């Protein structure tokens, strides 16, 4: 019985000991686990404090030096705390009263224990550890890295504001160190510091938990996965609630919309996106078409202006807005058109003419008289060029042998070479004339009757034949071929046949026998046909050019009333009457208008009355691009009322310039001369009262 009790008692003691050992091990494990958790919590709180200080410093420094020009690192250490006193019972086995009853080491079997007594235990008191979990800031170490590019004042201000903020923690707890470095190097250092802090935290965690690397990673990974799982579940729950709430709201909205009858605007709003896209496309299309239209207008106007410029360049030799004599302008134009080779050839031929005059002056005088009375254009050009290529002494010697009428005719030709005759034709004609004068010399009479005949024009020579047909053989054989051709065109048929028949036989004796009678007849014809002239009469063509359209009318009428028919015909063909300007065809008027600059043309239109303007616009072509450009130019000028007033006051001068340009264009264009002559001849017959025969027989 006693043995049984002892056996049971030993088993009970063993059980109690095992339980206490397990409890003690569990307590130690819990203590270590608690220490690890507290270490982790303390580390998190320290990092939170560091982030807060770093954030406050950044907000303080940005207004001073700007973002990106500094880096702040903060390291906070925890204030060491004293451990609070306490007690923890450590129950240990007491010494058995009976030393033989040691049942723990298993040295003695229970059956050998004689007396069993309950084991007695004593309780030893140990210190109880109570940890204060409140985090207290110990030391704060702040490293301030400033960009080296900052000014000294900015760096000083940055250190001052940093020190002011850190002073709130106590000067004994704060250590501030500033550095001046390049920004990219600072970023690398900050990354290294962050890596160092992370490694330090991991090392402390491993040390606090007394875990090896593998256990720590598993624990951290598990904790992270658990946290992510909880967050994912929470997020899914929130999303599910949000979707549910959204479906309920959509359902309620659909029910409320369904209960309201849709209006046409509501139906249209369903297609607002397609309608908006279509409207935008239409607007862009309209803008594109408008831009294209404007560009096309601009391009067309540019082309018209370029054509205007080209036409103005071509008409520089025709139109000069100066008060210089137009004859001189034409002379310069012809000279400028000659090449160096042509000038050299002309010099050579006129040098031959000078040598001819030196050898036999009468031959040169005879040629000049023939050229004066000739209708050929080459003759007119030679007379115009002769004073410029022949020495003036020889020219004066020739002029000395000319009568007053021949001098006047030559003076009208000098300085006005025909622009439509090339220098090559002039050179060839001059060469042939001089060669013929040498090979077939002109018959010369001692009484001067031949010289009198050479001074007659074709009309006067024909009158000599009419008065005495016997003189036909002398006139037709003495005068040059060109002048004879003009005479034959004037004579009647019977007179022509008789004169041609008698001219087949001619000798010098005929000239001697008819000398005195021929001179008397020629002088009588000159007295009857040639009208009395005066210096004023010779000045009338130039006066008509100078006085302008408003005054030239009376000058033409004076010539008509004085029965100076030949003079009137000659002047009217040389100086186109301004009152006939609108009798010309639209083609000629358009060519004249096109020679004017666009601005001058618009000013002319504004200065004249509406009738003239409308007529000119009709000539340019109503609705044409040129007319549109003219309209735009006129509107630009009319926007300035003062400018319009000045143009209206200057209407006379503007019209005078236009008439002057028209005369130059007519004189320079052979193609329009025939139509212009028809208009002038009709005016001479109908308005001036000159007989048509006189007009038609007059040499242009």
mmCIF file of C-alpha atoms in Angstrom, residues 308-677:
data_model
loop_
_atom_site.group_PDB
_atom_site.id
_atom_site.type_symbol
_atom_site.label_atom_id
_atom_site.label_comp_id
_atom_site.label_asym_id
_atom_site.label_seq_id
_atom_site.Cartn_x
_atom_site.Cartn_y
_atom_site.Cartn_z
ATOM 1 C CA UNK A 308 1.241 94.242 -115.171
ATOM 2 C CA UNK A 309 4.873 94.572 -114.119
ATOM 3 C CA UNK A 310 6.044 92.807 -117.266
ATOM 4 C CA UNK A 311 3.938 95.046 -119.445
ATOM 5 C CA UNK A 312 5.210 98.126 -117.644
ATOM 6 C CA UNK A 313 8.762 96.939 -118.219
ATOM 7 C CA UNK A 314 8.052 96.484 -121.913
ATOM 8 C CA UNK A 315 6.515 99.932 -122.147
ATOM 9 C CA UNK A 316 9.361 101.794 -120.445
ATOM 10 C CA UNK A 317 10.549 102.982 -123.841
ATOM 11 C CA UNK A 318 7.048 104.258 -124.575
ATOM 12 C CA UNK A 319 5.793 105.748 -121.353
ATOM 13 C CA UNK A 320 7.922 108.102 -119.264
ATOM 14 C CA UNK A 321 6.159 110.217 -116.660
ATOM 15 C CA UNK A 322 8.400 113.195 -117.100
ATOM 16 C CA UNK A 323 8.155 116.499 -118.907
ATOM 17 C CA UNK A 324 11.058 115.626 -121.205
ATOM 18 C CA UNK A 325 10.313 115.928 -124.900
ATOM 19 C CA UNK A 326 8.944 112.658 -126.241
ATOM 20 C CA UNK A 327 11.040 112.836 -129.357
ATOM 21 C CA UNK A 328 14.185 112.705 -127.240
ATOM 22 C CA UNK A 329 12.764 109.756 -125.343
ATOM 23 C CA UNK A 330 12.185 107.853 -128.576
ATOM 24 C CA UNK A 331 15.687 108.677 -129.734
ATOM 25 C CA UNK A 332 17.200 107.273 -126.556
ATOM 26 C CA UNK A 333 15.001 104.178 -126.858
ATOM 27 C CA UNK A 334 16.214 103.472 -130.407
ATOM 28 C CA UNK A 335 19.815 104.039 -129.429
ATOM 29 C CA UNK A 336 19.495 101.723 -126.455
ATOM 30 C CA UNK A 337 18.143 98.975 -128.733
ATOM 31 C CA UNK A 338 21.242 99.064 -130.985
ATOM 32 C CA UNK A 339 24.009 96.623 -130.335
ATOM 33 C CA UNK A 340 27.664 97.592 -130.403
ATOM 34 C CA UNK A 341 28.097 95.845 -133.757
ATOM 35 C CA UNK A 342 25.162 97.749 -135.282
ATOM 36 C CA UNK A 343 26.556 101.064 -134.056
ATOM 37 C CA UNK A 344 29.946 100.180 -135.548
ATOM 38 C CA UNK A 345 28.336 99.296 -138.913
ATOM 39 C CA UNK A 346 26.407 102.579 -138.945
ATOM 40 C CA UNK A 347 29.595 104.496 -138.208
ATOM 41 C CA UNK A 348 31.277 102.767 -141.154
ATOM 42 C CA UNK A 349 28.493 103.573 -143.645
ATOM 43 C CA UNK A 350 28.111 107.183 -142.520
ATOM 44 C CA UNK A 351 31.896 107.560 -142.777
ATOM 45 C CA UNK A 352 31.562 106.574 -146.443
ATOM 46 C CA UNK A 353 28.839 109.223 -146.800
ATOM 47 C CA UNK A 354 31.172 111.804 -145.246
ATOM 48 C CA UNK A 355 33.901 110.878 -147.739
ATOM 49 C CA UNK A 356 31.340 111.223 -150.562
ATOM 50 C CA UNK A 357 30.492 114.725 -149.370
ATOM 51 C CA UNK A 358 34.179 115.644 -149.215
ATOM 52 C CA UNK A 359 34.759 114.475 -152.775
ATOM 53 C CA UNK A 360 31.536 115.885 -154.213
ATOM 54 C CA UNK A 361 29.237 117.840 -151.895
ATOM 55 C CA UNK A 362 26.523 118.124 -154.531
ATOM 56 C CA UNK A 363 26.125 114.340 -154.542
ATOM 57 C CA UNK A 364 25.559 114.335 -150.782
ATOM 58 C CA UNK A 365 23.092 117.231 -151.026
ATOM 59 C CA UNK A 366 21.208 115.437 -153.787
ATOM 60 C CA UNK A 367 20.905 112.292 -151.660
ATOM 61 C CA UNK A 368 19.633 114.299 -148.691
ATOM 62 C CA UNK A 369 17.015 116.019 -150.874
ATOM 63 C CA UNK A 370 15.862 112.664 -152.184
ATOM 64 C CA UNK A 371 15.579 111.299 -148.651
ATOM 65 C CA UNK A 372 13.597 114.342 -147.491
ATOM 66 C CA UNK A 373 11.021 113.904 -150.272
ATOM 67 C CA UNK A 374 11.006 110.099 -150.102
ATOM 68 C CA UNK A 375 8.189 108.131 -148.550
ATOM 69 C CA UNK A 376 10.430 105.241 -147.550
ATOM 70 C CA UNK A 377 10.883 104.569 -143.871
ATOM 71 C CA UNK A 378 14.572 103.893 -144.410
ATOM 72 C CA UNK A 379 15.004 107.436 -145.733
ATOM 73 C CA UNK A 380 13.399 108.911 -142.620
ATOM 74 C CA UNK A 381 15.659 106.843 -140.384
ATOM 75 C CA UNK A 382 18.801 107.910 -142.272
ATOM 76 C CA UNK A 383 17.854 111.585 -141.916
ATOM 77 C CA UNK A 384 17.214 111.070 -138.196
ATOM 78 C CA UNK A 385 20.555 109.334 -137.613
ATOM 79 C CA UNK A 386 22.704 111.459 -139.917
ATOM 80 C CA UNK A 387 23.375 114.348 -137.448
ATOM 81 C CA UNK A 388 24.597 111.850 -134.845
ATOM 82 C CA UNK A 389 27.043 109.979 -137.094
ATOM 83 C CA UNK A 390 28.297 112.722 -139.458
ATOM 84 C CA UNK A 391 30.494 115.640 -138.517
ATOM 85 C CA UNK A 392 28.423 118.802 -137.975
ATOM 86 C CA UNK A 393 30.575 120.817 -140.385
ATOM 87 C CA UNK A 394 29.516 118.561 -143.243
ATOM 88 C CA UNK A 395 25.900 118.613 -142.022
ATOM 89 C CA UNK A 396 25.917 122.426 -142.005
ATOM 90 C CA UNK A 397 27.362 122.452 -145.511
ATOM 91 C CA UNK A 398 24.497 120.234 -146.697
ATOM 92 C CA UNK A 399 21.868 122.337 -144.907
ATOM 93 C CA UNK A 400 23.267 125.471 -146.566
ATOM 94 C CA UNK A 401 22.195 124.102 -149.976
ATOM 95 C CA UNK A 402 18.626 123.238 -148.849
ATOM 96 C CA UNK A 403 15.662 125.551 -149.152
ATOM 97 C CA UNK A 404 13.531 126.568 -146.173
ATOM 98 C CA UNK A 405 10.861 123.970 -146.840
ATOM 99 C CA UNK A 406 13.417 121.164 -147.031
ATOM 100 C CA UNK A 407 14.974 122.335 -143.790
ATOM 101 C CA UNK A 408 11.614 122.318 -142.037
ATOM 102 C CA UNK A 409 10.846 118.831 -143.280
ATOM 103 C CA UNK A 410 14.226 117.583 -142.114
ATOM 104 C CA UNK A 411 13.847 119.255 -138.710
ATOM 105 C CA UNK A 412 10.632 117.313 -138.150
ATOM 106 C CA UNK A 413 12.411 114.062 -138.902
ATOM 107 C CA UNK A 414 15.629 114.650 -136.948
ATOM 108 C CA UNK A 415 15.600 112.828 -133.615
ATOM 109 C CA UNK A 416 12.710 110.582 -134.640
ATOM 110 C CA UNK A 417 14.118 107.415 -136.240
ATOM 111 C CA UNK A 418 11.544 104.813 -137.127
ATOM 112 C CA UNK A 419 11.443 102.291 -134.270
ATOM 113 C CA UNK A 420 10.174 99.547 -136.591
ATOM 114 C CA UNK A 421 13.215 99.741 -138.927
ATOM 115 C CA UNK A 422 16.185 97.635 -137.980
ATOM 116 C CA UNK A 423 19.675 99.174 -138.235
ATOM 117 C CA UNK A 424 20.626 96.489 -140.769
ATOM 118 C CA UNK A 425 17.986 97.721 -143.212
ATOM 119 C CA UNK A 426 19.122 101.316 -142.750
ATOM 120 C CA UNK A 427 22.742 100.315 -143.393
ATOM 121 C CA UNK A 428 21.810 98.365 -146.524
ATOM 122 C CA UNK A 429 19.632 101.190 -147.892
ATOM 123 C CA UNK A 430 22.339 103.799 -147.276
ATOM 124 C CA UNK A 431 24.962 101.646 -148.963
ATOM 125 C CA UNK A 432 22.774 101.106 -152.056
ATOM 126 C CA UNK A 433 21.907 104.811 -152.294
ATOM 127 C CA UNK A 434 25.548 105.892 -152.198
ATOM 128 C CA UNK A 435 26.557 103.221 -154.706
ATOM 129 C CA UNK A 436 23.832 104.295 -157.140
ATOM 130 C CA UNK A 437 24.803 107.940 -156.780
ATOM 131 C CA UNK A 438 28.309 107.019 -157.896
ATOM 132 C CA UNK A 439 27.378 104.565 -160.659
ATOM 133 C CA UNK A 440 24.429 106.576 -162.043
ATOM 134 C CA UNK A 441 25.025 110.214 -161.162
ATOM 135 C CA UNK A 442 22.087 112.601 -161.134
ATOM 136 C CA UNK A 443 21.682 114.896 -164.108
ATOM 137 C CA UNK A 444 22.721 118.425 -163.141
ATOM 138 C CA UNK A 445 21.546 121.554 -164.910
ATOM 139 C CA UNK A 446 23.399 124.791 -164.980
ATOM 140 C CA UNK A 447 20.242 126.843 -164.457
ATOM 141 C CA UNK A 448 19.245 124.943 -161.290
ATOM 142 C CA UNK A 449 16.026 123.455 -162.611
ATOM 143 C CA UNK A 450 16.991 119.945 -161.445
ATOM 144 C CA UNK A 451 17.566 121.229 -157.914
ATOM 145 C CA UNK A 452 14.076 122.762 -158.019
ATOM 146 C CA UNK A 453 12.573 119.427 -159.029
ATOM 147 C CA UNK A 454 14.398 117.609 -156.245
ATOM 148 C CA UNK A 455 12.796 120.010 -153.751
ATOM 149 C CA UNK A 456 9.277 118.983 -154.779
ATOM 150 C CA UNK A 457 7.243 116.334 -153.061
ATOM 151 C CA UNK A 458 5.218 113.794 -155.007
ATOM 152 C CA UNK A 459 2.032 115.884 -155.021
ATOM 153 C CA UNK A 460 3.826 118.993 -156.237
ATOM 154 C CA UNK A 461 5.718 117.086 -158.942
ATOM 155 C CA UNK A 462 2.445 115.550 -160.156
ATOM 156 C CA UNK A 463 0.942 119.060 -160.357
ATOM 157 C CA UNK A 464 3.845 120.156 -162.584
ATOM 158 C CA UNK A 465 3.023 117.296 -164.993
ATOM 159 C CA UNK A 466 -0.691 118.183 -164.970
ATOM 160 C CA UNK A 467 0.051 121.763 -165.949
ATOM 161 C CA UNK A 468 2.463 120.777 -168.721
ATOM 162 C CA UNK A 469 2.480 117.090 -169.746
ATOM 163 C CA UNK A 470 5.650 117.702 -171.778
ATOM 164 C CA UNK A 471 7.572 118.038 -168.524
ATOM 165 C CA UNK A 472 6.702 114.434 -167.628
ATOM 166 C CA UNK A 473 9.795 113.023 -169.368
ATOM 167 C CA UNK A 474 12.048 115.386 -167.390
ATOM 168 C CA UNK A 475 10.317 114.886 -164.017
ATOM 169 C CA UNK A 476 10.146 111.091 -164.298
ATOM 170 C CA UNK A 477 13.763 110.752 -165.453
ATOM 171 C CA UNK A 478 15.361 113.203 -163.019
ATOM 172 C CA UNK A 479 13.640 112.335 -159.732
ATOM 173 C CA UNK A 480 14.560 109.167 -157.770
ATOM 174 C CA UNK A 481 12.591 105.962 -158.179
ATOM 175 C CA UNK A 482 10.769 106.177 -154.835
ATOM 176 C CA UNK A 483 9.506 109.665 -155.601
ATOM 177 C CA UNK A 484 8.512 108.674 -159.149
ATOM 178 C CA UNK A 485 6.417 105.843 -157.732
ATOM 179 C CA UNK A 486 4.531 108.342 -155.580
ATOM 180 C CA UNK A 487 3.932 110.581 -158.576
ATOM 181 C CA UNK A 488 2.523 107.736 -160.676
ATOM 182 C CA UNK A 489 0.053 106.847 -157.921
ATOM 183 C CA UNK A 490 -1.298 110.406 -157.990
ATOM 184 C CA UNK A 491 -1.608 110.981 -161.760
ATOM 185 C CA UNK A 492 -4.766 110.218 -163.688
ATOM 186 C CA UNK A 493 -4.771 107.275 -166.088
ATOM 187 C CA UNK A 494 -4.382 109.296 -169.271
ATOM 188 C CA UNK A 495 -1.716 111.497 -167.742
ATOM 189 C CA UNK A 496 0.133 108.405 -166.546
ATOM 190 C CA UNK A 497 0.055 106.773 -169.971
ATOM 191 C CA UNK A 498 1.215 109.904 -171.770
ATOM 192 C CA UNK A 499 3.971 110.683 -169.277
ATOM 193 C CA UNK A 500 5.298 107.124 -169.285
ATOM 194 C CA UNK A 501 5.304 107.079 -173.078
ATOM 195 C CA UNK A 502 7.226 110.323 -173.484
ATOM 196 C CA UNK A 503 9.725 109.381 -170.773
ATOM 197 C CA UNK A 504 11.058 106.485 -172.812
ATOM 198 C CA UNK A 505 13.290 108.930 -174.691
ATOM 199 C CA UNK A 506 15.285 111.487 -172.727
ATOM 200 C CA UNK A 507 18.506 113.409 -173.226
ATOM 201 C CA UNK A 508 20.318 116.282 -171.631
ATOM 202 C CA UNK A 509 19.252 118.483 -174.482
ATOM 203 C CA UNK A 510 15.618 118.107 -173.388
ATOM 204 C CA UNK A 511 16.614 119.461 -170.004
ATOM 205 C CA UNK A 512 18.423 122.437 -171.551
ATOM 206 C CA UNK A 513 15.582 123.279 -173.933
ATOM 207 C CA UNK A 514 12.932 123.142 -171.210
ATOM 208 C CA UNK A 515 15.010 124.756 -168.494
ATOM 209 C CA UNK A 516 13.462 128.219 -168.246
ATOM 210 C CA UNK A 517 9.887 127.047 -168.808
ATOM 211 C CA UNK A 518 10.343 124.246 -166.306
ATOM 212 C CA UNK A 519 11.627 126.671 -163.663
ATOM 213 C CA UNK A 520 8.671 128.997 -164.148
ATOM 214 C CA UNK A 521 6.172 126.155 -163.875
ATOM 215 C CA UNK A 522 7.805 124.749 -160.744
ATOM 216 C CA UNK A 523 7.878 128.161 -159.079
ATOM 217 C CA UNK A 524 4.222 128.748 -159.956
ATOM 218 C CA UNK A 525 3.249 125.349 -158.492
ATOM 219 C CA UNK A 526 5.167 126.081 -155.313
ATOM 220 C CA UNK A 527 3.488 129.449 -155.020
ATOM 221 C CA UNK A 528 0.024 127.957 -155.472
ATOM 222 C CA UNK A 529 0.378 124.792 -153.371
ATOM 223 C CA UNK A 530 2.685 125.782 -150.587
ATOM 224 C CA UNK A 531 0.940 127.808 -147.966
ATOM 225 C CA UNK A 532 2.534 130.684 -146.162
ATOM 226 C CA UNK A 533 4.129 129.510 -142.988
ATOM 227 C CA UNK A 534 5.223 131.246 -139.825
ATOM 228 C CA UNK A 535 7.196 130.293 -136.716
ATOM 229 C CA UNK A 536 3.917 129.922 -134.847
ATOM 230 C CA UNK A 537 2.651 127.478 -137.457
ATOM 231 C CA UNK A 538 5.803 125.433 -137.110
ATOM 232 C CA UNK A 539 5.314 125.357 -133.349
ATOM 233 C CA UNK A 540 1.724 124.103 -133.445
ATOM 234 C CA UNK A 541 2.564 120.349 -133.174
ATOM 235 C CA UNK A 542 4.715 120.973 -130.122
ATOM 236 C CA UNK A 543 2.125 123.346 -128.672
ATOM 237 C CA UNK A 544 -0.571 120.689 -129.005
ATOM 238 C CA UNK A 545 1.594 118.305 -126.991
ATOM 239 C CA UNK A 546 2.274 120.888 -124.315
ATOM 240 C CA UNK A 547 -1.068 122.658 -123.828
ATOM 241 C CA UNK A 548 -2.997 119.450 -123.277
ATOM 242 C CA UNK A 549 -6.330 118.036 -124.462
ATOM 243 C CA UNK A 550 -8.369 120.888 -123.004
ATOM 244 C CA UNK A 551 -6.678 123.501 -125.260
ATOM 245 C CA UNK A 552 -5.646 121.650 -128.421
ATOM 246 C CA UNK A 553 -9.109 121.859 -130.017
ATOM 247 C CA UNK A 554 -8.876 125.568 -130.951
ATOM 248 C CA UNK A 555 -5.433 125.015 -132.499
ATOM 249 C CA UNK A 556 -6.795 122.350 -134.859
ATOM 250 C CA UNK A 557 -9.733 124.605 -135.776
ATOM 251 C CA UNK A 558 -7.395 127.527 -136.533
ATOM 252 C CA UNK A 559 -5.574 125.406 -139.097
ATOM 253 C CA UNK A 560 -8.867 124.345 -140.648
ATOM 254 C CA UNK A 561 -10.242 127.911 -140.870
ATOM 255 C CA UNK A 562 -6.955 129.130 -142.399
ATOM 256 C CA UNK A 563 -7.337 126.530 -145.191
ATOM 257 C CA UNK A 564 -4.035 124.955 -144.198
ATOM 258 C CA UNK A 565 -5.330 121.554 -145.192
ATOM 259 C CA UNK A 566 -2.003 119.867 -145.773
ATOM 260 C CA UNK A 567 -0.622 121.180 -142.497
ATOM 261 C CA UNK A 568 -3.723 120.060 -140.619
ATOM 262 C CA UNK A 569 -3.561 116.562 -142.097
ATOM 263 C CA UNK A 570 0.123 116.279 -141.319
ATOM 264 C CA UNK A 571 -0.181 117.505 -137.716
ATOM 265 C CA UNK A 572 -3.277 115.440 -136.916
ATOM 266 C CA UNK A 573 -1.531 112.296 -138.101
ATOM 267 C CA UNK A 574 1.576 113.162 -136.147
ATOM 268 C CA UNK A 575 -0.240 114.226 -132.959
ATOM 269 C CA UNK A 576 -3.390 112.172 -132.383
ATOM 270 C CA UNK A 577 -6.339 114.476 -131.454
ATOM 271 C CA UNK A 578 -7.434 113.758 -127.892
ATOM 272 C CA UNK A 579 -11.130 114.235 -128.696
ATOM 273 C CA UNK A 580 -10.975 111.057 -130.796
ATOM 274 C CA UNK A 581 -9.747 108.836 -127.937
ATOM 275 C CA UNK A 582 -13.104 107.111 -127.465
ATOM 276 C CA UNK A 583 -13.457 106.623 -131.238
ATOM 277 C CA UNK A 584 -10.657 104.059 -131.074
ATOM 278 C CA UNK A 585 -11.461 100.388 -130.775
ATOM 279 C CA UNK A 586 -11.616 98.677 -127.400
ATOM 280 C CA UNK A 587 -8.523 96.647 -128.260
ATOM 281 C CA UNK A 588 -6.377 99.767 -128.702
ATOM 282 C CA UNK A 589 -7.750 101.404 -125.556
ATOM 283 C CA UNK A 590 -7.139 98.234 -123.559
ATOM 284 C CA UNK A 591 -3.551 98.102 -124.809
ATOM 285 C CA UNK A 592 -3.085 101.734 -123.732
ATOM 286 C CA UNK A 593 -4.589 101.103 -120.283
ATOM 287 C CA UNK A 594 -2.418 98.034 -119.781
ATOM 288 C CA UNK A 595 0.680 100.211 -120.182
ATOM 289 C CA UNK A 596 -0.276 102.146 -117.040
ATOM 290 C CA UNK A 597 0.730 100.980 -113.553
ATOM 291 C CA UNK A 598 -2.179 99.585 -111.552
ATOM 292 C CA UNK A 599 -2.129 102.425 -109.026
ATOM 293 C CA UNK A 600 -1.980 105.141 -111.702
ATOM 294 C CA UNK A 601 -4.807 103.477 -113.600
ATOM 295 C CA UNK A 602 -7.014 103.412 -110.491
ATOM 296 C CA UNK A 603 -6.249 107.083 -109.796
ATOM 297 C CA UNK A 604 -7.221 107.951 -113.398
ATOM 298 C CA UNK A 605 -10.548 106.128 -113.036
ATOM 299 C CA UNK A 606 -11.356 107.923 -109.769
ATOM 300 C CA UNK A 607 -10.398 111.371 -111.105
ATOM 301 C CA UNK A 608 -12.775 111.154 -114.099
ATOM 302 C CA UNK A 609 -16.564 111.121 -114.130
ATOM 303 C CA UNK A 610 -18.621 107.947 -113.833
ATOM 304 C CA UNK A 611 -19.190 107.704 -117.601
ATOM 305 C CA UNK A 612 -15.475 107.514 -118.352
ATOM 306 C CA UNK A 613 -14.878 105.098 -115.484
ATOM 307 C CA UNK A 614 -17.684 102.756 -116.572
ATOM 308 C CA UNK A 615 -16.434 102.799 -120.166
ATOM 309 C CA UNK A 616 -12.892 101.924 -119.114
ATOM 310 C CA UNK A 617 -14.121 99.151 -116.795
ATOM 311 C CA UNK A 618 -16.167 97.727 -119.670
ATOM 312 C CA UNK A 619 -13.038 97.728 -121.835
ATOM 313 C CA UNK A 620 -11.079 95.829 -119.177
ATOM 314 C CA UNK A 621 -13.821 93.197 -119.184
ATOM 315 C CA UNK A 622 -16.659 93.274 -116.690
ATOM 316 C CA UNK A 623 -16.337 90.377 -114.270
ATOM 317 C CA UNK A 624 -12.787 89.530 -115.334
ATOM 318 C CA UNK A 625 -9.954 89.088 -112.859
ATOM 319 C CA UNK A 626 -8.332 92.307 -114.064
ATOM 320 C CA UNK A 627 -11.565 94.205 -113.481
ATOM 321 C CA UNK A 628 -11.914 92.696 -109.995
ATOM 322 C CA UNK A 629 -8.384 93.743 -109.101
ATOM 323 C CA UNK A 630 -9.085 97.235 -110.428
ATOM 324 C CA UNK A 631 -12.259 97.412 -108.331
ATOM 325 C CA UNK A 632 -10.338 96.363 -105.224
ATOM 326 C CA UNK A 633 -7.632 98.964 -105.904
ATOM 327 C CA UNK A 634 -10.241 101.688 -106.432
ATOM 328 C CA UNK A 635 -11.995 100.763 -103.177
ATOM 329 C CA UNK A 636 -8.696 100.969 -101.301
ATOM 330 C CA UNK A 637 -8.117 104.498 -102.599
ATOM 331 C CA UNK A 638 -11.721 105.620 -102.042
ATOM 332 C CA UNK A 639 -11.424 104.608 -98.383
ATOM 333 C CA UNK A 640 -9.415 107.832 -97.963
ATOM 334 C CA UNK A 641 -11.796 110.718 -98.689
ATOM 335 C CA UNK A 642 -8.958 113.263 -98.718
ATOM 336 C CA UNK A 643 -7.155 111.269 -101.393
ATOM 337 C CA UNK A 644 -10.306 111.169 -103.532
ATOM 338 C CA UNK A 645 -10.707 114.948 -103.206
ATOM 339 C CA UNK A 646 -7.134 115.532 -104.352
ATOM 340 C CA UNK A 647 -7.563 113.188 -107.317
ATOM 341 C CA UNK A 648 -10.766 114.940 -108.397
ATOM 342 C CA UNK A 649 -8.959 118.278 -108.268
ATOM 343 C CA UNK A 650 -6.114 116.830 -110.357
ATOM 344 C CA UNK A 651 -8.397 115.352 -113.034
ATOM 345 C CA UNK A 652 -7.041 117.560 -115.853
ATOM 346 C CA UNK A 653 -3.429 116.532 -115.327
ATOM 347 C CA UNK A 654 -4.385 112.864 -114.996
ATOM 348 C CA UNK A 655 -6.251 112.985 -118.324
ATOM 349 C CA UNK A 656 -3.349 114.834 -119.987
ATOM 350 C CA UNK A 657 -0.940 112.083 -118.889
ATOM 351 C CA UNK A 658 -3.286 109.451 -120.274
ATOM 352 C CA UNK A 659 -3.523 111.192 -123.680
ATOM 353 C CA UNK A 660 0.258 111.553 -123.767
ATOM 354 C CA UNK A 661 0.632 107.833 -123.106
ATOM 355 C CA UNK A 662 -1.937 107.023 -125.803
ATOM 356 C CA UNK A 663 0.003 109.045 -128.405
ATOM 357 C CA UNK A 664 3.246 107.273 -127.503
ATOM 358 C CA UNK A 665 1.615 103.845 -127.780
ATOM 359 C CA UNK A 666 0.090 104.714 -131.166
ATOM 360 C CA UNK A 667 3.402 106.069 -132.477
ATOM 361 C CA UNK A 668 5.333 102.994 -131.324
ATOM 362 C CA UNK A 669 2.937 100.291 -132.604
ATOM 363 C CA UNK A 670 2.746 99.858 -136.365
ATOM 364 C CA UNK A 671 -0.092 97.336 -135.952
ATOM 365 C CA UNK A 672 -2.558 99.952 -134.665
ATOM 366 C CA UNK A 673 -1.467 102.784 -136.945
ATOM 367 C CA UNK A 674 -3.814 101.801 -139.777
ATOM 368 C CA UNK A 675 -6.916 101.804 -137.578
ATOM 369 C CA UNK A 676 -5.876 105.097 -135.977
ATOM 370 C CA UNK A 677 -5.323 106.690 -139.402
#
